[in-house]
CSV table of C-alpha atoms and ligand atoms in Angstrom, one decimal:
chain,number,residue,atom,x,y,z
A,1,UNK,CA,0.0,0.1,0.1
A,2,UNK,CA,1.2,3.5,-0.9
A,3,UNK,CA,1.2,6.1,1.6
A,4,UNK,CA,1.2,9.5,0.6
A,5,UNK,CA,2.2,12.8,2.4
A,6,UNK,CA,-1.4,13.9,2.8
A,7,UNK,CA,-2.1,10.5,4.2
A,8,UNK,CA,0.6,10.9,6.9
A,9,UNK,CA,-0.5,14.4,7.7
A,10,UNK,CA,-4.1,13.0,8.3
A,11,UNK,CA,-2.6,10.3,10.5
A,12,UNK,CA,-0.9,13.1,12.4
A,13,UNK,CA,-4.2,14.7,13.1
A,14,UNK,CA,-5.3,11.5,14.8
A,15,UNK,CA,-2.1,11.0,16.6
A,16,UNK,CA,-2.0,14.6,17.8
A,17,UNK,CA,-5.5,14.4,19.2
A,18,UNK,CA,-4.4,11.4,21.3
A,19,UNK,CA,-1.2,13.3,22.8
A,20,UNK,CA,-3.1,14.7,25.7
A,21,UNK,CA,-4.7,11.3,26.8
A,22,UNK,CA,-1.6,9.4,26.5
A,23,UNK,CA,1.0,12.0,28.0
A,24,UNK,CA,-1.2,13.8,30.1
A,25,UNK,CA,-2.5,17.4,30.5
A,26,UNK,CA,0.6,18.9,31.8
A,27,UNK,CA,3.0,17.5,29.2
A,28,UNK,CA,0.5,18.4,26.6
A,29,UNK,CA,-0.1,22.1,27.6
A,30,UNK,CA,3.5,22.7,28.3
A,31,UNK,CA,5.2,21.2,25.1
A,32,UNK,CA,3.3,18.7,22.9
A,33,UNK,CA,0.6,21.1,21.8
A,34,UNK,CA,3.2,23.0,20.0
A,35,UNK,CA,4.0,20.1,17.7
A,36,UNK,CA,3.1,20.5,14.0
A,37,UNK,CA,3.4,18.5,10.9
A,38,UNK,CA,6.1,19.6,8.7
A,39,UNK,CA,7.2,16.9,6.2
A,40,UNK,CA,7.2,13.2,5.3
A,41,UNK,CA,10.4,12.1,3.8
A,42,UNK,CA,9.5,8.6,3.2
A,43,UNK,CA,10.8,6.8,6.2
A,44,UNK,CA,11.1,9.8,8.4
A,45,UNK,CA,8.4,12.1,9.6
A,46,UNK,CA,9.5,15.7,10.5
A,47,UNK,CA,7.6,17.8,13.1
A,48,UNK,CA,8.1,21.2,14.1
A,49,UNK,CA,8.1,23.3,17.3
A,50,UNK,CA,8.6,26.9,17.8
A,51,UNK,CA,11.7,27.0,20.0
A,52,UNK,CA,14.9,25.0,20.5
A,53,UNK,CA,13.9,24.5,24.2
A,54,UNK,CA,10.5,22.9,23.4
A,55,UNK,CA,12.3,20.7,20.7
A,56,UNK,CA,15.1,19.4,23.2
A,57,UNK,CA,12.7,18.8,25.9
A,58,UNK,CA,10.2,16.7,23.8
A,59,UNK,CA,13.4,15.1,22.3
A,60,UNK,CA,14.6,14.1,25.7
A,61,UNK,CA,11.2,12.9,27.1
A,62,UNK,CA,8.6,12.2,24.8
A,63,UNK,CA,10.1,11.2,21.5
A,64,UNK,CA,10.1,7.5,21.9
A,65,UNK,CA,6.5,7.6,23.1
A,66,UNK,CA,5.4,9.6,20.0
A,67,UNK,CA,7.4,7.3,17.8
A,68,UNK,CA,5.6,4.2,19.1
A,69,UNK,CA,2.2,6.0,18.7
A,70,UNK,CA,3.1,6.4,14.9
A,71,UNK,CA,4.3,2.8,14.6
A,72,UNK,CA,0.9,1.7,16.0
A,73,UNK,CA,-0.7,3.3,13.0
A,74,UNK,CA,2.1,3.0,10.2
A,75,UNK,CA,4.5,0.4,10.5
A,76,UNK,CA,7.0,1.9,7.8
A,77,UNK,CA,7.8,4.9,9.9
A,78,UNK,CA,11.4,4.6,11.1
A,79,UNK,CA,12.2,7.9,12.6
A,80,UNK,CA,10.9,11.1,13.6
A,81,UNK,CA,12.9,14.2,13.8
A,82,UNK,CA,11.7,17.6,15.3
A,83,UNK,CA,12.8,20.9,14.0
A,84,UNK,CA,12.6,24.4,15.2
A,85,UNK,CA,10.2,26.7,13.1
A,86,UNK,CA,10.2,30.2,14.6
A,87,UNK,CA,6.7,31.6,15.0
A,88,UNK,CA,5.9,35.3,14.8
A,89,UNK,CA,3.9,35.0,18.1
A,90,UNK,CA,6.9,33.4,19.7
A,91,UNK,CA,9.1,36.4,18.7
A,92,UNK,CA,6.6,38.4,20.8
A,93,UNK,CA,7.2,36.1,23.8
A,94,UNK,CA,10.8,37.1,24.0
A,95,UNK,CA,10.0,40.6,24.2
A,96,UNK,CA,8.9,40.4,27.9
A,97,UNK,CA,8.9,43.8,29.7
A,98,UNK,CA,11.0,43.2,32.7
A,99,UNK,CA,14.0,41.6,31.6
A,100,UNK,CA,16.0,42.2,28.4
A,101,UNK,CA,15.2,40.0,25.4
A,102,UNK,CA,17.6,37.2,24.5
A,103,UNK,CA,19.8,37.1,21.6
A,104,UNK,CA,18.3,35.3,18.6
A,105,UNK,CA,19.7,32.2,17.4
A,106,UNK,CA,20.8,31.1,20.7
A,107,UNK,CA,21.2,27.4,21.4
A,108,UNK,CA,21.0,25.1,24.3
A,109,UNK,CA,22.8,22.0,24.5
A,110,UNK,CA,21.1,19.2,26.5
A,111,UNK,CA,23.8,16.6,26.2
A,112,UNK,CA,22.9,13.5,27.8
A,113,UNK,CA,19.4,14.3,27.9
A,114,UNK,CA,18.7,14.4,24.3
A,115,UNK,CA,22.2,13.3,22.9
A,116,UNK,CA,22.5,16.9,21.5
A,117,UNK,CA,25.8,18.6,21.2
A,118,UNK,CA,24.5,21.3,18.9
A,119,UNK,CA,25.3,24.3,21.1
A,120,UNK,CA,29.0,23.1,21.4
A,121,UNK,CA,31.7,24.4,19.2
A,122,UNK,CA,33.7,21.5,17.8
A,123,UNK,CA,36.8,23.3,17.9
A,124,UNK,CA,36.6,24.3,21.5
A,125,UNK,CA,38.3,21.2,22.8
A,126,UNK,CA,41.1,20.4,25.6
A,127,UNK,CA,43.3,19.4,22.7
A,128,UNK,CA,43.0,22.7,21.0
A,129,UNK,CA,43.7,24.8,24.1
A,130,UNK,CA,47.1,26.1,24.5
A,131,UNK,CA,48.3,26.3,28.0
A,132,UNK,CA,50.4,28.7,29.5
A,133,UNK,CA,51.1,30.5,32.7
A,134,UNK,CA,47.9,32.6,32.8
A,135,UNK,CA,45.6,29.7,32.2
A,136,UNK,CA,47.3,26.7,33.4
A,137,UNK,CA,45.3,26.5,36.7
A,138,UNK,CA,42.0,27.0,34.9
A,139,UNK,CA,42.9,24.4,32.5
A,140,UNK,CA,43.9,21.9,35.1
A,141,UNK,CA,40.9,22.5,37.1
A,142,UNK,CA,38.6,22.1,34.0
A,143,UNK,CA,40.3,19.0,32.9
A,144,UNK,CA,40.0,17.5,36.6
A,145,UNK,CA,36.3,18.2,36.6
A,146,UNK,CA,35.9,16.6,33.1
A,147,UNK,CA,37.9,13.5,34.0
A,148,UNK,CA,37.1,12.6,37.5
A,149,UNK,CA,34.3,10.3,38.4
A,150,UNK,CA,33.5,12.0,41.6
A,151,UNK,CA,32.8,15.6,42.3
A,152,UNK,CA,35.7,17.3,43.9
A,153,UNK,CA,34.8,20.8,43.9
A,154,UNK,CA,31.2,22.3,43.3
A,155,UNK,CA,30.9,24.9,41.8
A,156,UNK,CA,34.1,25.3,39.5
A,157,UNK,CA,34.0,29.0,39.0
A,158,UNK,CA,36.1,30.3,36.1
A,159,UNK,CA,36.6,33.9,35.7
A,160,UNK,CA,38.6,36.4,33.4
A,161,UNK,CA,38.2,39.0,31.0
A,162,UNK,CA,36.7,38.6,27.5
A,163,UNK,CA,38.2,36.4,24.9
A,164,UNK,CA,40.5,34.5,27.3
A,165,UNK,CA,39.1,31.1,27.1
A,166,UNK,CA,36.3,30.5,29.3
A,167,UNK,CA,33.9,29.4,26.9
A,168,UNK,CA,36.5,27.2,25.4
A,169,UNK,CA,37.2,25.4,28.6
A,170,UNK,CA,33.5,24.8,29.3
A,171,UNK,CA,32.8,23.5,25.9
A,172,UNK,CA,36.1,21.2,26.3
A,173,UNK,CA,34.6,19.8,29.5
A,174,UNK,CA,31.2,19.1,27.7
A,175,UNK,CA,33.0,17.4,24.8
A,176,UNK,CA,35.1,15.4,27.2
A,177,UNK,CA,32.1,14.2,29.1
A,178,UNK,CA,30.2,13.3,26.0
A,179,UNK,CA,33.0,11.1,25.0
A,180,UNK,CA,33.2,9.2,28.4
A,181,UNK,CA,31.8,5.7,28.7
A,182,UNK,CA,29.5,6.6,31.5
A,183,UNK,CA,26.9,8.9,30.3
A,184,UNK,CA,26.4,11.8,32.6
A,185,UNK,CA,23.5,14.1,32.1
A,186,UNK,CA,25.2,17.4,31.1
A,187,UNK,CA,23.6,20.9,30.5
A,188,UNK,CA,25.6,23.6,29.1
A,189,UNK,CA,24.0,27.0,28.6
A,190,UNK,CA,24.7,30.5,28.9
A,191,UNK,CA,23.1,32.7,31.7
A,192,UNK,CA,21.1,34.5,29.1
A,193,UNK,CA,19.7,31.3,27.8
A,194,UNK,CA,18.9,30.2,31.4
A,195,UNK,CA,16.8,33.3,31.7
A,196,UNK,CA,15.1,32.9,28.4
A,197,UNK,CA,14.0,29.2,29.3
A,198,UNK,CA,12.8,30.4,32.5
A,199,UNK,CA,10.8,33.2,31.3
A,200,UNK,CA,9.2,30.9,28.5
A,201,UNK,CA,8.6,28.3,31.1
A,202,UNK,CA,6.7,30.8,33.3
A,203,UNK,CA,4.8,31.9,30.3
A,204,UNK,CA,3.7,28.5,29.3
A,205,UNK,CA,3.2,27.4,32.8
A,206,UNK,CA,5.6,24.7,32.7
A,207,UNK,CA,7.8,25.5,35.5
A,208,UNK,CA,7.5,21.9,36.9
A,209,UNK,CA,9.2,20.5,33.6
A,210,UNK,CA,11.8,23.5,33.8
A,211,UNK,CA,12.7,22.6,37.2
A,212,UNK,CA,12.6,18.9,36.7
A,213,UNK,CA,15.1,19.2,33.9
A,214,UNK,CA,17.6,21.6,35.6
A,215,UNK,CA,17.5,19.8,38.8
A,216,UNK,CA,18.1,16.4,37.5
A,217,UNK,CA,21.3,16.8,35.7
A,218,UNK,CA,24.8,15.4,36.7
A,219,UNK,CA,26.6,18.5,35.5
A,220,UNK,CA,25.3,22.0,35.0
A,221,UNK,CA,27.3,24.5,33.3
A,222,UNK,CA,26.1,28.2,33.0
A,223,UNK,CA,28.4,30.5,31.0
A,224,UNK,CA,28.7,34.4,31.7
A,225,UNK,CA,26.8,34.3,34.9
A,226,UNK,CA,27.3,38.1,35.1
A,227,UNK,CA,24.5,38.4,32.7
A,228,UNK,CA,22.1,37.7,35.7
A,229,UNK,CA,23.1,40.9,37.2
A,230,UNK,CA,20.1,42.7,38.3
A,231,UNK,CA,17.8,40.1,37.0
A,232,UNK,CA,16.4,39.2,40.4
A,233,UNK,CA,13.6,36.6,39.7
A,234,UNK,CA,16.0,34.8,37.2
A,235,UNK,CA,18.7,34.8,40.2
A,236,UNK,CA,16.0,33.6,42.6
A,237,UNK,CA,15.2,30.7,40.3
A,238,UNK,CA,19.0,30.0,39.8
A,239,UNK,CA,19.6,30.1,43.4
A,240,UNK,CA,17.1,27.1,44.1
A,241,UNK,CA,18.3,25.2,41.0
A,242,UNK,CA,22.0,25.7,42.3
A,243,UNK,CA,21.2,24.6,45.9
A,244,UNK,CA,19.3,21.6,44.8
A,245,UNK,CA,22.1,20.4,42.7
A,246,UNK,CA,24.7,21.2,45.5
A,247,UNK,CA,22.5,19.4,47.8
A,248,UNK,CA,22.7,16.2,45.5
A,249,UNK,CA,26.5,16.6,45.2
A,250,UNK,CA,26.3,17.2,41.6
A,251,UNK,CA,28.8,19.2,39.6
A,252,UNK,CA,28.2,22.9,38.7
A,253,UNK,CA,30.5,24.9,36.6
A,254,UNK,CA,30.2,28.7,36.1
A,255,UNK,CA,32.0,31.3,34.3
A,256,UNK,CA,31.9,35.2,34.6
A,257,UNK,CA,33.9,38.2,33.7
A,258,UNK,CA,34.7,38.8,37.4
A,259,UNK,CA,35.5,37.1,40.6
A,260,UNK,CA,32.3,36.1,42.6
A,261,UNK,CA,32.9,38.9,45.3
A,262,UNK,CA,33.2,41.6,42.4
A,263,UNK,CA,30.0,40.4,40.6
A,264,UNK,CA,27.8,43.5,41.1
A,265,UNK,CA,24.0,43.1,41.0
A,266,UNK,CA,24.2,39.5,42.0
A,267,UNK,CA,22.8,39.0,45.5
A,268,UNK,CA,25.1,38.4,48.3
A,269,UNK,CA,23.9,35.0,49.2
A,270,UNK,CA,24.7,33.9,45.5
A,271,UNK,CA,28.0,35.5,45.3
A,272,UNK,CA,29.0,33.8,48.6
A,273,UNK,CA,27.9,30.4,47.4
A,274,UNK,CA,29.7,30.8,44.1
A,275,UNK,CA,33.0,30.8,46.2
A,276,UNK,CA,32.2,27.4,47.9
A,277,UNK,CA,34.0,25.2,45.6
A,278,UNK,CA,36.9,26.2,43.6
A,279,UNK,CA,37.6,29.8,42.2
A,280,UNK,CA,40.1,30.1,39.5
A,281,UNK,CA,41.0,33.1,37.3
A,282,UNK,CA,42.3,33.2,33.7
A,283,UNK,CA,44.8,35.9,33.7
A,284,UNK,CA,45.5,38.2,30.7
A,285,UNK,CA,47.7,36.7,28.0
A,286,UNK,CA,51.6,36.9,28.4
A,287,UNK,CA,53.8,37.5,25.2
A,288,UNK,CA,54.8,33.8,25.7
A,289,UNK,CA,51.2,32.3,25.6
A,290,UNK,CA,50.4,34.6,22.7
A,291,UNK,CA,53.4,33.3,20.8
A,292,UNK,CA,52.4,29.6,21.6
A,293,UNK,CA,48.7,30.3,20.7
A,294,UNK,CA,49.8,32.0,17.5
A,295,UNK,CA,52.1,29.2,16.4
A,296,UNK,CA,49.6,26.4,17.2
A,297,UNK,CA,46.7,28.2,15.2
A,298,UNK,CA,49.0,28.8,12.3
A,299,UNK,CA,49.9,25.1,12.0
A,300,UNK,CA,46.3,24.1,12.5
A,301,UNK,CA,44.9,26.4,9.7
A,302,UNK,CA,48.1,25.4,7.8
A,303,UNK,CA,49.4,28.7,7.0
A,304,UNK,CA,53.2,29.5,6.9
A,305,UNK,CA,53.8,32.7,8.7
A,306,UNK,CA,57.5,33.6,9.2
A,307,UNK,CA,58.7,34.1,12.8
A,308,UNK,CA,59.1,37.9,12.6
A,309,UNK,CA,55.4,38.1,11.9
A,310,UNK,CA,54.3,35.9,14.6
A,311,UNK,CA,56.4,37.9,17.1
A,312,UNK,CA,55.2,41.0,15.9
A,313,UNK,CA,51.6,40.0,16.4
A,314,UNK,CA,52.4,38.6,19.7
A,315,UNK,CA,53.7,42.1,20.7
A,316,UNK,CA,51.1,44.2,19.1
A,317,UNK,CA,48.0,42.3,19.8
A,318,UNK,CA,47.6,42.0,23.5
A,319,UNK,CA,44.0,42.5,24.2
A,320,UNK,CA,42.7,38.8,24.0
A,321,UNK,CA,42.8,35.5,22.1
A,322,UNK,CA,39.9,36.2,20.0
A,323,UNK,CA,41.6,39.2,18.5
A,324,UNK,CA,44.7,37.3,17.7
A,325,UNK,CA,42.7,34.8,15.9
A,326,UNK,CA,41.0,37.5,13.9
A,327,UNK,CA,44.4,38.6,12.8
A,328,UNK,CA,45.4,35.2,11.7
A,329,UNK,CA,42.3,35.0,9.7
A,330,UNK,CA,42.9,38.4,8.0
A,331,UNK,CA,46.4,37.3,7.2
A,332,UNK,CA,45.3,34.2,5.8
A,333,UNK,CA,42.4,35.9,3.7
A,334,UNK,CA,44.8,38.3,2.2
A,335,UNK,CA,47.2,35.5,1.4
A,336,UNK,CA,44.6,33.8,-0.5
A,337,UNK,CA,43.0,36.6,-2.1
A,338,UNK,CA,46.2,38.6,-3.2
A,339,UNK,CA,48.7,35.8,-3.1
A,340,UNK,CA,52.4,36.6,-2.5
A,341,UNK,CA,54.5,35.9,0.6
A,342,UNK,CA,53.4,36.8,4.2
A,343,UNK,CA,55.9,39.5,5.1
A,344,UNK,CA,56.0,42.0,8.0
A,345,UNK,CA,55.0,44.9,5.8
A,346,UNK,CA,51.9,43.0,4.2
A,347,UNK,CA,50.9,42.2,7.7
A,348,UNK,CA,51.1,45.6,8.9
A,349,UNK,CA,49.0,46.9,5.9
A,350,UNK,CA,46.4,44.0,6.3
A,351,UNK,CA,46.0,44.7,10.0
A,352,UNK,CA,46.0,48.4,10.1
A,353,UNK,CA,42.6,48.8,11.9
A,354,UNK,CA,43.3,46.1,14.3
A,355,UNK,CA,46.4,47.4,15.3
A,356,UNK,CA,45.2,50.9,15.6
A,357,UNK,CA,42.5,49.5,17.9
A,358,UNK,CA,45.0,47.8,20.0
A,359,UNK,CA,47.0,50.9,20.5
A,360,UNK,CA,44.2,53.0,21.5
A,361,UNK,CA,43.8,50.4,24.4
A,362,UNK,CA,46.6,51.9,26.4
A,363,UNK,CA,44.7,52.4,29.6
A,364,UNK,CA,45.5,52.4,33.1
A,365,UNK,CA,44.2,48.7,33.1
A,366,UNK,CA,46.7,47.7,30.2
A,367,UNK,CA,49.5,49.4,31.9
A,368,UNK,CA,48.9,47.7,35.3
A,369,UNK,CA,48.5,44.6,33.5
A,370,UNK,CA,51.9,44.9,31.5
A,371,UNK,CA,53.7,46.0,34.6
A,372,UNK,CA,52.2,43.2,36.8
A,373,UNK,CA,53.1,40.8,34.2
A,374,UNK,CA,56.8,42.1,33.9
A,375,UNK,CA,57.3,41.9,37.8
A,376,UNK,CA,55.2,38.8,38.1
A,377,UNK,CA,52.7,40.2,40.6
A,378,UNK,CA,49.1,40.6,40.3
A,379,UNK,CA,46.8,43.3,39.2
A,380,UNK,CA,44.8,43.1,42.3
A,381,UNK,CA,48.1,43.6,44.3
A,382,UNK,CA,48.5,46.9,42.6
A,383,UNK,CA,45.2,47.9,43.9
A,384,UNK,CA,45.8,46.4,47.4
A,385,UNK,CA,47.0,48.1,50.4
A,386,UNK,CA,49.9,45.9,50.7
A,387,UNK,CA,53.1,47.7,51.5
A,388,UNK,CA,55.4,44.8,51.0
A,389,UNK,CA,58.4,45.9,48.8
A,390,UNK,CA,57.9,43.2,46.1
A,391,UNK,CA,54.2,44.7,45.5
A,392,UNK,CA,54.9,48.4,46.4
A,393,UNK,CA,57.7,48.8,43.8
A,394,UNK,CA,55.9,47.3,40.9
A,395,UNK,CA,53.0,49.6,41.9
A,396,UNK,CA,55.1,52.7,41.9
A,397,UNK,CA,56.6,51.7,38.3
A,398,UNK,CA,52.9,51.3,37.2
A,399,UNK,CA,51.9,54.8,38.6
A,400,UNK,CA,54.9,56.2,37.0
A,401,UNK,CA,54.1,54.6,33.5
A,402,UNK,CA,50.4,56.0,33.8
A,403,UNK,CA,51.7,59.5,34.2
A,404,UNK,CA,53.6,59.2,31.1
A,405,UNK,CA,51.4,57.0,29.0
A,406,UNK,CA,48.3,58.4,29.5
A,407,UNK,CA,46.6,62.0,30.1
A,408,UNK,CA,45.4,61.2,33.4
A,409,UNK,CA,45.6,63.4,36.5
A,410,UNK,CA,47.5,62.3,39.5
A,411,UNK,CA,44.5,62.0,41.4
A,412,UNK,CA,42.7,59.8,38.6
A,413,UNK,CA,45.7,57.6,38.6
A,414,UNK,CA,45.7,57.1,42.2
A,415,UNK,CA,41.8,56.4,42.1
A,416,UNK,CA,42.7,53.4,39.8
A,417,UNK,CA,45.2,52.1,42.3
A,418,UNK,CA,42.6,51.4,45.0
A,419,UNK,CA,41.6,54.8,45.7
A,420,UNK,CA,45.0,56.2,46.7
A,421,UNK,CA,45.7,59.9,47.1
A,422,UNK,CA,47.1,62.1,44.3
A,423,UNK,CA,50.1,62.9,46.7
A,424,UNK,CA,51.0,59.0,46.7
A,425,UNK,CA,51.0,59.0,43.0
A,426,UNK,CA,53.4,62.0,43.0
A,427,UNK,CA,55.7,60.7,45.5
A,428,UNK,CA,55.8,57.3,43.3
A,429,UNK,CA,56.8,59.0,40.2
A,430,UNK,CA,59.5,61.2,41.9
A,431,UNK,CA,60.7,57.9,43.6
A,432,UNK,CA,61.0,56.1,40.2
A,433,UNK,CA,62.9,59.1,38.7
A,434,UNK,CA,65.4,58.8,41.3
A,435,UNK,CA,65.8,55.0,41.1
A,436,UNK,CA,66.2,55.2,37.6
A,437,UNK,CA,69.5,57.0,38.1
A,438,UNK,CA,70.6,54.9,41.0
A,439,UNK,CA,69.4,51.3,40.4
A,440,UNK,CA,70.5,50.0,37.0
A,441,UNK,CA,68.3,46.9,37.3
A,442,UNK,CA,65.3,49.0,37.8
A,443,UNK,CA,66.4,51.4,34.9
A,444,UNK,CA,66.4,48.3,32.7
A,445,UNK,CA,63.0,47.2,33.8
A,446,UNK,CA,61.6,50.6,33.0
A,447,UNK,CA,63.1,50.5,29.5
A,448,UNK,CA,61.8,47.2,28.8
A,449,UNK,CA,58.3,48.3,29.9
A,450,UNK,CA,58.5,51.4,27.9
A,451,UNK,CA,59.4,49.4,25.0
A,452,UNK,CA,56.5,47.1,25.3
A,453,UNK,CA,54.1,50.0,26.0
A,454,UNK,CA,55.1,52.2,23.1
A,455,UNK,CA,55.5,49.1,20.7
B,1,ADP,P1,35.7,33.9,26.8
B,1,ADP,O1,34.5,33.0,26.8
B,1,ADP,O2,36.6,34.0,28.0
B,1,ADP,O3,35.3,35.3,26.3
B,1,ADP,P2,36.4,32.1,24.5
B,1,ADP,O4,36.4,30.7,25.1
B,1,ADP,O5,35.4,32.6,23.6
B,1,ADP,O6,36.6,33.4,25.5
B,1,ADP,O7,37.8,32.4,23.6
B,1,ADP,C1,37.7,33.2,22.5
B,1,ADP,C2,38.6,32.5,21.4
B,1,ADP,O8,39.9,32.3,21.6
B,1,ADP,C3,38.0,31.3,21.1
B,1,ADP,O9,38.1,31.1,19.6
B,1,ADP,C4,38.9,30.3,21.8
B,1,ADP,O10,39.1,29.1,21.1
B,1,ADP,C5,40.4,31.0,21.7
B,1,ADP,N1,41.0,30.8,22.8
B,1,ADP,C6,41.2,31.4,24.1
B,1,ADP,N2,42.2,30.9,24.8
B,1,ADP,C7,42.7,29.9,24.1
B,1,ADP,C8,43.8,29.1,24.3
B,1,ADP,N3,44.4,29.0,25.5
B,1,ADP,N4,44.2,28.1,23.3
B,1,ADP,C9,43.6,28.3,22.3
B,1,ADP,N5,42.6,29.1,21.8
B,1,ADP,C10,42.1,30.0,22.8
B,2,MG,MG1,32.4,33.3,26.6
């Protein structure tokens, strides 16, 4: 007997009218009523729903059931797929008045729940992560969490500036868990997506499912938690999710652009809990790490870049790894379009804008970073009240550099060094001027730093 498309579509009408009876009111109202017939490709039936969240949820909990309903009425159906088809009405849904609308095209990965690794970048693996001083701790902690069977520290809280590899490490954990023999249920999503799903669940009155899903995972990863800043009801919900998982000794992994204690707009009780497990920061890149990353990436994308160009880039593009990648891609694109060898001159020409942007970034932050890196201290020490020589001297050098490399006033510079007085900055500059004459080592340090900063 030949089954036609319309025939299958008709069958779907029958099946969908039974969904409520079979799966219950709750599941029907929450999720299943959104299912629509899309296409029949022969052995496969394609249904659609308005959001990725609903798709993932149905796939993880109801797909088998729906499949057997089909097979009851039509033996030759082998598979059912559910796709996302945005509805106009759903777009309105995201424009809720209280909290900001989520970015479009956002994806959730419900690895283990639905076997879905959609949201994960295939390049973001441990293998592709270049390890150096600034990120070795974060790398080790991430690897530990991904490889160990028992939960050693929860939450793992990773923080650092943009483009330094937080998301990369989180995806790497998810991939690693995905490839392990024992299947753990893993959810990776951004804080923004968490809020998005939370709000949708409120709207569709499916909070039970929402909680059911988030509180029954083995590993929950939420990226860019600073996004929850000022979003009180989302924070409230997350707080309960967090506690439920910690109580069950499950693994939580969070990332943010700041340390827990510096996260403004996040409730105090949350901030303190974020520090319960292990908190690791990813420091800004060093010259050596940038060199390593550039060499590795150039090899991976298979372009031959002379050493002087690599060194030039590592010196000049100090903001973050994303920009380094951008530079490599530009160089490659140019080489492919125009041909000819990759030279320092050609590179400077191709990267004019990027280089200028990195120059403009000579801020107090950048100076503090470079000076701290040079003296092997921390930026936080620069701003602290510590008076130890090993901290105080680099601090004075940094103040001196700020005076020479920015147009800021004594007072404004003092402000950026833990709210110090303008007279402290004046004194520091005078002191360094003196030491340059009497201390050859320090004089050398100053020269190196001046070269780096004016490069
Ligand atoms: P963040 O989430 O901290 O803003 P990402 O993880 O998105 O930063 O990293 C930005 C880009 O830089 C990504 O393409 C990532 O693969 C790359 N990257 C960052 N750190 C490293 C590293 N140590 N080794 C290799 N690639 C890196
Ligand atoms: Mg990120």
